[in-house]
mmCIF file of C-alpha atoms in Angstrom:
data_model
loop_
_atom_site.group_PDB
_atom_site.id
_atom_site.type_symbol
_atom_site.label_atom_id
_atom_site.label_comp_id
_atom_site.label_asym_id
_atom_site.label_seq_id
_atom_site.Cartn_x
_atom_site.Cartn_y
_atom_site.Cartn_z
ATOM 1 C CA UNK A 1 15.571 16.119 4.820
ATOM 2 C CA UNK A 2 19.037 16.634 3.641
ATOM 3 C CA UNK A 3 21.912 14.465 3.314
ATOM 4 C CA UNK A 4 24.733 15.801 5.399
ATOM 5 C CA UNK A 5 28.192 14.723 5.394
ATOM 6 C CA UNK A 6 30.332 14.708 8.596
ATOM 7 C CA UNK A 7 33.078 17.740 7.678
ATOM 8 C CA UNK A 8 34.933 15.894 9.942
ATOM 9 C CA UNK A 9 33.634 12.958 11.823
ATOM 10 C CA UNK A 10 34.316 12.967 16.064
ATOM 11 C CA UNK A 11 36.408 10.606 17.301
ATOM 12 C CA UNK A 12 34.469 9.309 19.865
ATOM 13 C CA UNK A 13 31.065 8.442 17.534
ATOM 14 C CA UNK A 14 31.682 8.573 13.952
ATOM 15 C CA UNK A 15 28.048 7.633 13.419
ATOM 16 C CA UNK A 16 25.979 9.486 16.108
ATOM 17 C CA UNK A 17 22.852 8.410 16.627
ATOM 18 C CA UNK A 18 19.597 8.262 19.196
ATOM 19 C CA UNK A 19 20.898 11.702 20.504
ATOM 20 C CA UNK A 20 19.114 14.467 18.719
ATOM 21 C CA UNK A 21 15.961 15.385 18.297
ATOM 22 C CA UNK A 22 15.460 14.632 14.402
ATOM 23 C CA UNK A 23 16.676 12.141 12.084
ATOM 24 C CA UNK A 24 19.439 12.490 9.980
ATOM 25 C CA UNK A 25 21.104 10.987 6.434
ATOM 26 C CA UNK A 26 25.005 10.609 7.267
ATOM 27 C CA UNK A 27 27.498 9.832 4.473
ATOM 28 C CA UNK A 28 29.152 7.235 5.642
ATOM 29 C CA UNK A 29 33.567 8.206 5.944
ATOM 30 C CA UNK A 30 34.129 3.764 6.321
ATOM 31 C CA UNK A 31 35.131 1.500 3.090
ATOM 32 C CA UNK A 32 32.969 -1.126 1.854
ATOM 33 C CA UNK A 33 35.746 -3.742 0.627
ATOM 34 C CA UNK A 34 38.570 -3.498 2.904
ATOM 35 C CA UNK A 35 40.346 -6.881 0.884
ATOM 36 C CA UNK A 36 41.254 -7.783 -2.834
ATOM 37 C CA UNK A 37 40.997 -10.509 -5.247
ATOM 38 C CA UNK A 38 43.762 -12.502 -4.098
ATOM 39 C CA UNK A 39 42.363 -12.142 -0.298
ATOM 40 C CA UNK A 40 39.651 -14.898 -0.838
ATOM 41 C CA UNK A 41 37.533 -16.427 -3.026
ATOM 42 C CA UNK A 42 34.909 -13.540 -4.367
ATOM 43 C CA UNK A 43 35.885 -12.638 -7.794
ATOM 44 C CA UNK A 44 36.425 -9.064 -9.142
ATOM 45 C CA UNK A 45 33.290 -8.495 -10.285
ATOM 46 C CA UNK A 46 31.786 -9.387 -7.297
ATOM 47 C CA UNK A 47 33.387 -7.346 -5.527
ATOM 48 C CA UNK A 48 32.432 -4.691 -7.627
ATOM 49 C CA UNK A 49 28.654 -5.118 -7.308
ATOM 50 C CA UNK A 50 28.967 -5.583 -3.488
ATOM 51 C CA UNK A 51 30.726 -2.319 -3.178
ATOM 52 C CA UNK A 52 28.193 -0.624 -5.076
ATOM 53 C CA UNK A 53 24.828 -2.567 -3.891
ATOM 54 C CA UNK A 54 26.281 -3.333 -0.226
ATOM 55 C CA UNK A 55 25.552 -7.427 -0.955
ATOM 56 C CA UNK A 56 26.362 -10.360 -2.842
ATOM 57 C CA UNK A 57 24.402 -14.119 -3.439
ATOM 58 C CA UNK A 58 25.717 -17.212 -3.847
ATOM 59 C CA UNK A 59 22.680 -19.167 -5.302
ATOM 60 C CA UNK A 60 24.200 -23.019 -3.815
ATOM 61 C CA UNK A 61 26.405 -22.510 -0.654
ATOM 62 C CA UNK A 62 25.622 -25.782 0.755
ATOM 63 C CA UNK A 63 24.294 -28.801 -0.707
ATOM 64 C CA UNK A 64 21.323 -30.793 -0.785
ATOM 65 C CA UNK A 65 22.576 -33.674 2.297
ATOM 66 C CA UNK A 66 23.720 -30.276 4.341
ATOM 67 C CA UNK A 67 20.889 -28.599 4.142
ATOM 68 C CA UNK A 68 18.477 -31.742 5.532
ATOM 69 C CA UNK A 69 21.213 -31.883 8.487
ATOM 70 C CA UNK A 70 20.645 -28.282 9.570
ATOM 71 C CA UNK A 71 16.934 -28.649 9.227
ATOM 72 C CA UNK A 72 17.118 -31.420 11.348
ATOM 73 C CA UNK A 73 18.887 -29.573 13.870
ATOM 74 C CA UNK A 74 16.578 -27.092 13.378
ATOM 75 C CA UNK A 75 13.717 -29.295 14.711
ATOM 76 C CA UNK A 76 15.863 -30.535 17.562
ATOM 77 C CA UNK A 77 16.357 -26.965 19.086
ATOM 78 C CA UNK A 78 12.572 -26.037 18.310
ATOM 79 C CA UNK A 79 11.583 -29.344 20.324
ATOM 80 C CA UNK A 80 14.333 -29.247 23.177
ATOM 81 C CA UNK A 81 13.328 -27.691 26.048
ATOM 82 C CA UNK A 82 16.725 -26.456 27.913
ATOM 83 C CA UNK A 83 16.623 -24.629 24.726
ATOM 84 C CA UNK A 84 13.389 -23.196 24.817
ATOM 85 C CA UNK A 85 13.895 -22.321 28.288
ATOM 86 C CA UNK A 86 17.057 -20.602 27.618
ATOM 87 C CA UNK A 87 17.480 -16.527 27.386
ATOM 88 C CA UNK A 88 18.922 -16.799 24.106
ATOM 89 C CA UNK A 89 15.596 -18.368 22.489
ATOM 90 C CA UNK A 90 13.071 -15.113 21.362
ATOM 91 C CA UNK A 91 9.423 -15.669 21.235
ATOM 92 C CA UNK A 92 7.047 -13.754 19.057
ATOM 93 C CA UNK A 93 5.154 -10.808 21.350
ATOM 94 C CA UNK A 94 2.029 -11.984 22.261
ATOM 95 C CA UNK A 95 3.252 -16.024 22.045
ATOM 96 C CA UNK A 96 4.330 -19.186 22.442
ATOM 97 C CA UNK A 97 6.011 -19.121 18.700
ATOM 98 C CA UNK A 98 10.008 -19.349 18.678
ATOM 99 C CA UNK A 99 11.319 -16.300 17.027
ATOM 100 C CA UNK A 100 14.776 -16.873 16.813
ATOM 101 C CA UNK A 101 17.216 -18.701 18.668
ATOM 102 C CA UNK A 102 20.679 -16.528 19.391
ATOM 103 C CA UNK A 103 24.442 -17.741 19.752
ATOM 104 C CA UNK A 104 23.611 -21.110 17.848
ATOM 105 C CA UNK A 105 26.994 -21.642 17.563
ATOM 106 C CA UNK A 106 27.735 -22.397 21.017
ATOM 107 C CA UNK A 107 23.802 -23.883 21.921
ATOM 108 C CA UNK A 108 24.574 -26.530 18.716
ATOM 109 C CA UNK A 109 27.551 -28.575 17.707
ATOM 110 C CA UNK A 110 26.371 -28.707 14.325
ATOM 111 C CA UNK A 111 26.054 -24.870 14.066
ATOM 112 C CA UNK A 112 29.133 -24.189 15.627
ATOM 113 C CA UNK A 113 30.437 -26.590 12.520
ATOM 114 C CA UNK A 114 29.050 -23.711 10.232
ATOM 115 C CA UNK A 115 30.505 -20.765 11.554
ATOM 116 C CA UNK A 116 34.070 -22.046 10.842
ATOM 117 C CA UNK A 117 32.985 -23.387 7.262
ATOM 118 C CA UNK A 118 35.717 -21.784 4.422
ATOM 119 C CA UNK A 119 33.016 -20.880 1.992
ATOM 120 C CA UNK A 120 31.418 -18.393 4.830
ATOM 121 C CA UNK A 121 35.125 -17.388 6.690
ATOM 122 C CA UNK A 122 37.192 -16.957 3.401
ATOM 123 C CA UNK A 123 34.772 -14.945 2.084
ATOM 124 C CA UNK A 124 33.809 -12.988 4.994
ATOM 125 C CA UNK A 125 37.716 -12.217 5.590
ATOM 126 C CA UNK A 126 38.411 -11.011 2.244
ATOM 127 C CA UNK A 127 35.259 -8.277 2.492
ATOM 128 C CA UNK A 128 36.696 -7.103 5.743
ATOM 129 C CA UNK A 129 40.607 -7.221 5.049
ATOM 130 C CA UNK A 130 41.529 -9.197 8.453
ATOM 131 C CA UNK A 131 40.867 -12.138 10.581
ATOM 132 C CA UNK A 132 37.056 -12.443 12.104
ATOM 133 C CA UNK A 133 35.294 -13.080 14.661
ATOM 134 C CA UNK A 134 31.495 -13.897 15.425
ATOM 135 C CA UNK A 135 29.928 -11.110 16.850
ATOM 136 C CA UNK A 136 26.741 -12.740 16.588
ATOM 137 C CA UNK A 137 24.796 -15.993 15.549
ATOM 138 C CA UNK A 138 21.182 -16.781 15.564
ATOM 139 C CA UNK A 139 18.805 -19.434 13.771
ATOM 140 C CA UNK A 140 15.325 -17.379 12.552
ATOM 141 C CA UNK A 141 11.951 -19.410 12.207
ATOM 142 C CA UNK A 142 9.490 -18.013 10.213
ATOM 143 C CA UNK A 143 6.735 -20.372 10.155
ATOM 144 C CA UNK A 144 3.646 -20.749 7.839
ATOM 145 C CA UNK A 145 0.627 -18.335 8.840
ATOM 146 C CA UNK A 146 2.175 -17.081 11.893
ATOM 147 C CA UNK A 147 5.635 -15.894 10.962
ATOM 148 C CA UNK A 148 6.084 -12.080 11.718
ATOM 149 C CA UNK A 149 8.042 -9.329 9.428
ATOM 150 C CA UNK A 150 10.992 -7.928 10.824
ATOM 151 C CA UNK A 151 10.958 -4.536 10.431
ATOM 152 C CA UNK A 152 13.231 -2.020 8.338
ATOM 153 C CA UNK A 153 16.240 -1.229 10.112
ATOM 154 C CA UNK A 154 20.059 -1.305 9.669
ATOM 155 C CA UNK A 155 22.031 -3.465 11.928
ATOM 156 C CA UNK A 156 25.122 -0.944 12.101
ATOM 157 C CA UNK A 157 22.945 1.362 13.857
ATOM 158 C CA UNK A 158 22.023 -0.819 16.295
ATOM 159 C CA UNK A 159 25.558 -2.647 17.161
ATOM 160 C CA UNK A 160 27.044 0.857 17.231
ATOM 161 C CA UNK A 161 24.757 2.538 19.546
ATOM 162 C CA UNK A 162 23.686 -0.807 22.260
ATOM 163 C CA UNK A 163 27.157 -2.728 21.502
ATOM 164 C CA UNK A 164 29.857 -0.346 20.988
ATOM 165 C CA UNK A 165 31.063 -1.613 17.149
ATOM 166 C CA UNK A 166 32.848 1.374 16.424
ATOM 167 C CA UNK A 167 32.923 1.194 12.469
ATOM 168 C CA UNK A 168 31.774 -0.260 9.574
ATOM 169 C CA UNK A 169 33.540 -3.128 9.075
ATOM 170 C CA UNK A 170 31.121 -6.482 9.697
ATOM 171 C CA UNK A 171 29.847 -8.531 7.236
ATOM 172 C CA UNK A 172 26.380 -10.476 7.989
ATOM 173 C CA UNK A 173 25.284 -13.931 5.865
ATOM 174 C CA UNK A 174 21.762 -15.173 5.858
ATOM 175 C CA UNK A 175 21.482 -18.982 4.574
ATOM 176 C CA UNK A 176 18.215 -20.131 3.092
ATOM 177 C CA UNK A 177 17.059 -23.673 5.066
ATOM 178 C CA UNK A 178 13.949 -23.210 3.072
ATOM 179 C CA UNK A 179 12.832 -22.225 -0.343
ATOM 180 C CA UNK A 180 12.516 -18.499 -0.410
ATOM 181 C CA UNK A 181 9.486 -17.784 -2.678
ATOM 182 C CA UNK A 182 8.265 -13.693 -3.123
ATOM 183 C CA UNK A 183 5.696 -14.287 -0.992
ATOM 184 C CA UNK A 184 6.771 -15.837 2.394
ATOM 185 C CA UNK A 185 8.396 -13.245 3.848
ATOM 186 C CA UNK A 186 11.917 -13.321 2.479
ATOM 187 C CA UNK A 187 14.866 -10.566 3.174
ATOM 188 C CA UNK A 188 14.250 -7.515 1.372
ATOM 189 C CA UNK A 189 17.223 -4.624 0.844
ATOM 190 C CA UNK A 190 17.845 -1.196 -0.688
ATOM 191 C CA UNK A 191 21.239 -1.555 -2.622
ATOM 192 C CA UNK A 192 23.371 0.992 -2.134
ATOM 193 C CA UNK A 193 21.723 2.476 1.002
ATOM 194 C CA UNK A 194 24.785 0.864 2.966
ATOM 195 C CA UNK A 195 26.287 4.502 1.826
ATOM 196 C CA UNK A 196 24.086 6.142 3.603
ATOM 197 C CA UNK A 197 23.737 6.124 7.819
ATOM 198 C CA UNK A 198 20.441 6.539 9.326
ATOM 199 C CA UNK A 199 20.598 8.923 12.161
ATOM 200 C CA UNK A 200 17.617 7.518 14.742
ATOM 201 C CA UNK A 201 15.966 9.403 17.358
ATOM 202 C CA UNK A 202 14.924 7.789 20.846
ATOM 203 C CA UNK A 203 17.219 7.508 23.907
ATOM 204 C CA UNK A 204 17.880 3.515 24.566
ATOM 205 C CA UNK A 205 15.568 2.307 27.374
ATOM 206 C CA UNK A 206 17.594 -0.073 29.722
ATOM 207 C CA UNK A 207 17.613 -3.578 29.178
ATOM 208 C CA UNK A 208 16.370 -2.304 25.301
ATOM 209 C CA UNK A 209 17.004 -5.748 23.678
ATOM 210 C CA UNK A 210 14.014 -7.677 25.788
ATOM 211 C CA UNK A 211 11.575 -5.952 23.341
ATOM 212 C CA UNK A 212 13.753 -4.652 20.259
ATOM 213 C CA UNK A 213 14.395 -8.996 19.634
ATOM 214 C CA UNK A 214 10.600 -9.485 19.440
ATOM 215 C CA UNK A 215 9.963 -6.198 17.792
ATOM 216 C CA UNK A 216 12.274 -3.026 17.601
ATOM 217 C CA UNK A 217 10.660 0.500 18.056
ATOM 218 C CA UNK A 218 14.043 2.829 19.134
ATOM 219 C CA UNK A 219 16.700 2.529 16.369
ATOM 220 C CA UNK A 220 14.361 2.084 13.650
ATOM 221 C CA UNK A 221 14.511 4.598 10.919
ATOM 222 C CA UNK A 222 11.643 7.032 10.072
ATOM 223 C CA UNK A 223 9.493 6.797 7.302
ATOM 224 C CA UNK A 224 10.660 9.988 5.742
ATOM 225 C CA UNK A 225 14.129 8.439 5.786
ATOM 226 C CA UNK A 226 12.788 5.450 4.340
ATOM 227 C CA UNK A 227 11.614 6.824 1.599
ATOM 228 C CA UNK A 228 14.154 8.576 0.093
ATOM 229 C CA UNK A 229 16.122 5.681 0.227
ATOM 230 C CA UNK A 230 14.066 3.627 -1.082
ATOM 231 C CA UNK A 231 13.110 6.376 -3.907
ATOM 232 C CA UNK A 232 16.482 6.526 -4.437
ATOM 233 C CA UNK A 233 17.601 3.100 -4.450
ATOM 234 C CA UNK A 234 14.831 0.827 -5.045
ATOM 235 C CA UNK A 235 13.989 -2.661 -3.050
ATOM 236 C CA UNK A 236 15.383 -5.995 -3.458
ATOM 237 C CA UNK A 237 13.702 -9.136 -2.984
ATOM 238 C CA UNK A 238 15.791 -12.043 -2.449
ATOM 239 C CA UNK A 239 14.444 -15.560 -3.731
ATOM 240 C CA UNK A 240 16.023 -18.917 -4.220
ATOM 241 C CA UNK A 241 16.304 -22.545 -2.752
ATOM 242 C CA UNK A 242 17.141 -23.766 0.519
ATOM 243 C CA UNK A 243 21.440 -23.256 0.490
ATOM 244 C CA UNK A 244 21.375 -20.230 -1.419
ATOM 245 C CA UNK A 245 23.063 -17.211 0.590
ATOM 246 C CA UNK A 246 23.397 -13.761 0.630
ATOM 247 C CA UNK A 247 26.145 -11.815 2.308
ATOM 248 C CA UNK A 248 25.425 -8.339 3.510
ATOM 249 C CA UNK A 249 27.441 -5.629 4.317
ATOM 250 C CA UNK A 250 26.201 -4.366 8.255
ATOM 251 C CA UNK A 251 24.524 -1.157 7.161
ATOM 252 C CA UNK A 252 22.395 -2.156 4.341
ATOM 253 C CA UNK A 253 18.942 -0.959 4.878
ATOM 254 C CA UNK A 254 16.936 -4.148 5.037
ATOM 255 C CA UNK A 255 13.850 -5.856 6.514
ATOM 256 C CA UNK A 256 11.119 -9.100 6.142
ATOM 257 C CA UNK A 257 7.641 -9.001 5.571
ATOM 258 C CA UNK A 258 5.293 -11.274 7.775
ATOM 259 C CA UNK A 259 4.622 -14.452 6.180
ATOM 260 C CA UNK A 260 1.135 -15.525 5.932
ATOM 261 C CA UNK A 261 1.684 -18.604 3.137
ATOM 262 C CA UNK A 262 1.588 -22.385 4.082
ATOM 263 C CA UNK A 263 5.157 -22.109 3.646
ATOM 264 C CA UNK A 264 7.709 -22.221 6.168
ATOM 265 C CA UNK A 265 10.553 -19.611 5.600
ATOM 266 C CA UNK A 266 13.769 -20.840 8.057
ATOM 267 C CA UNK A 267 17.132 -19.103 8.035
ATOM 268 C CA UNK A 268 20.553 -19.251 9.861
ATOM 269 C CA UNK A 269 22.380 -15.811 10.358
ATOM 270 C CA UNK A 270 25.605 -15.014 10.773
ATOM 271 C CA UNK A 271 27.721 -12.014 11.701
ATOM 272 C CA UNK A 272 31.579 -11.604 11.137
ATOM 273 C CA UNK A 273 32.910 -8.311 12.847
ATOM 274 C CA UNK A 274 37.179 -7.213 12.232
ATOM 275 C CA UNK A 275 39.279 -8.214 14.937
ATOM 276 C CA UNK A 276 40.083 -4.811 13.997
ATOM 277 C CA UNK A 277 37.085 -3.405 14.800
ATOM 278 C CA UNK A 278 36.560 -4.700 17.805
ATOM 279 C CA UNK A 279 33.203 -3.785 20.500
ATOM 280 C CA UNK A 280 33.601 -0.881 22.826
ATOM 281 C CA UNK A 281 31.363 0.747 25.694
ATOM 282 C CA UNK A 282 27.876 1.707 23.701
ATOM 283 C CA UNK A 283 27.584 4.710 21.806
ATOM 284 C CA UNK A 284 24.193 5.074 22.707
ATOM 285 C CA UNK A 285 22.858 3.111 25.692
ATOM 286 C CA UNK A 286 22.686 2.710 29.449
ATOM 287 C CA UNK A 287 24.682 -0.549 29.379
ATOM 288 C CA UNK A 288 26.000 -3.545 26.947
ATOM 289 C CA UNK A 289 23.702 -6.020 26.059
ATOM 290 C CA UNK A 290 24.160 -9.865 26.589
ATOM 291 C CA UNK A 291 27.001 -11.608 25.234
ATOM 292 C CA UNK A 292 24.774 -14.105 23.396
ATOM 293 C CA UNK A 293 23.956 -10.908 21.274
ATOM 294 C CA UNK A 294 26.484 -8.957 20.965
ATOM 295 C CA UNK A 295 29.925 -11.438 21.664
ATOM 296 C CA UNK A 296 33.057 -10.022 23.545
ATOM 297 C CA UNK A 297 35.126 -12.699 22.974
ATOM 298 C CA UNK A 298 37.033 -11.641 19.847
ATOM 299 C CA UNK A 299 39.242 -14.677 19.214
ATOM 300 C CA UNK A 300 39.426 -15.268 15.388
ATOM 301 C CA UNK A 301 37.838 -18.055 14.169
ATOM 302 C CA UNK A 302 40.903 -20.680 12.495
#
């Protein structure tokens, strides 16, 4: 497999994808850092590194009395059951287990606190060069013994093809509300492969994300794409305590193993899309999916 670069990249879908019959390596035509040193507080040589590796950590984003409150809440969703009832909450296939819970910030006061936080908004609108909005929010539970891997993938491919995100230009931030140890399932990425685009085969089934939130099968990349990037790039294995962070940009390759350990690995995620880069039709699916996935109110968070 070769990587090909787009001699001149359509209009209508700068990063085609679940259309052909083979998989493809794009170079991707977007910027990485669309803001500068005086746009926020990441420092030059951060910026650096995240342009080159596609991510950045901050080893204490929140503090020791935060982090108890949003494990609290935590327990409170996993316990209420409005919640549990509620389309947004994702059960593991096959059971009972509480997957992940999407559009936190509107289910949970506390959450919706978060979003707006300076440390995650500053930094999020300096990477992307504008205001933001949330395009998506979700608490993940990865319990001890059961907790299942999430599977390689890059999350560009999928908000460009189901939701309509046109380009490049979202930022994602995973918080630690546990201890992330190298062996209970913690977020894994190839830096640099945000470069590249994976071009996925598979026409979208309707009503895709029913399945793809409990396991996705179309839009994942194949293993010989995989493994060049990987050859090429290596794999990252984030650890740290509960309040660490990492900031991704939305095309890294990345993924989770299961986690069989006595230890409970809990995150919250958050995704900041451009006002300027606002959700169209889909690229590559039947119809949109649910707002509480994929937001279309683009009001910028103040």
């Amino acid at each position: 497999m070769k990587l090909i670069e787009h001699p001149c990249p359509g209009p209508s879908d700068p990063y085609p994808t679940r259309k052909a019959g083979e998989p493809a390596l794009l170079y991707r035509t977007d910027p990485v850092v669309y803001g500068g040193t005086g746009d926020g507080p990441i420092d030059a040589e951060t910026l650096t590194s995240f342009e080159e590796k596609g991510f950045l950590s901050v080893e204490e984003l929140l503090g020791a009395e935060e982090i108890e409150r949003y494990r609290a809440e935590l327990r409170r969703l996993s316990e209420d059951e409005a919640v549990l009832r509620d389309d947004r909450t994702v059960t593991e296939r096959g059971s009972d287990e509480v997957r992940s819970i999407f559009e936190v910030h509107r289910i949970s006061e506390v959450f919706a606190e978060l979003v707006t936080d300076p440390r995650l908004v500053g930094r999020a609108r300096q990477l992307l060069g504008s205001d933001v909005y949330v395009h998506q929010s979700r608490v993940n539970y990865k319990p001890g013994f059961k907790g299942k891997d999430f599977y390689w993938h890059s999350d560009f491919e999928t908000w460009h093809a189901e939701d309509g995100m046109p380009r490049m230009r979202a930022v994602s931030i995973s918080i630690a509300l546990t201890e992330n140890f190298v062996h209970n399932g913690g977020l894994m990425i190839m830096p640099g492969s945000h470069r590249t685009f994976v071009s996925c085969v598979g026409e979208t089934p309707d009503d895709h994300y029913k399945e793809s939130l409990r396991g996705q099968e179309i839009g994942t990349p194949d293993p010989d794409s995989l493994s060049i990037l990987a050859n090429k790039h290596g794999i990252d294995l984030f650890t740290g305590p509960a309040g660490s962070a990492t900031m991704f940009d939305c095309n890294c390759m990345h993924g989770s193993n299961g986690n069989i350990t006595p230890f409970p690995r809990s995150n919250v995620f958050i995704v900041f899309n451009s006002v300027e880069n606002t959700c169209e039709e889909p690229f590559a699916a039947p119809s949109r999916r649910p707002e509480f996935i994929a937001a279309r109110d683009f009001t910028p968070i103040r």
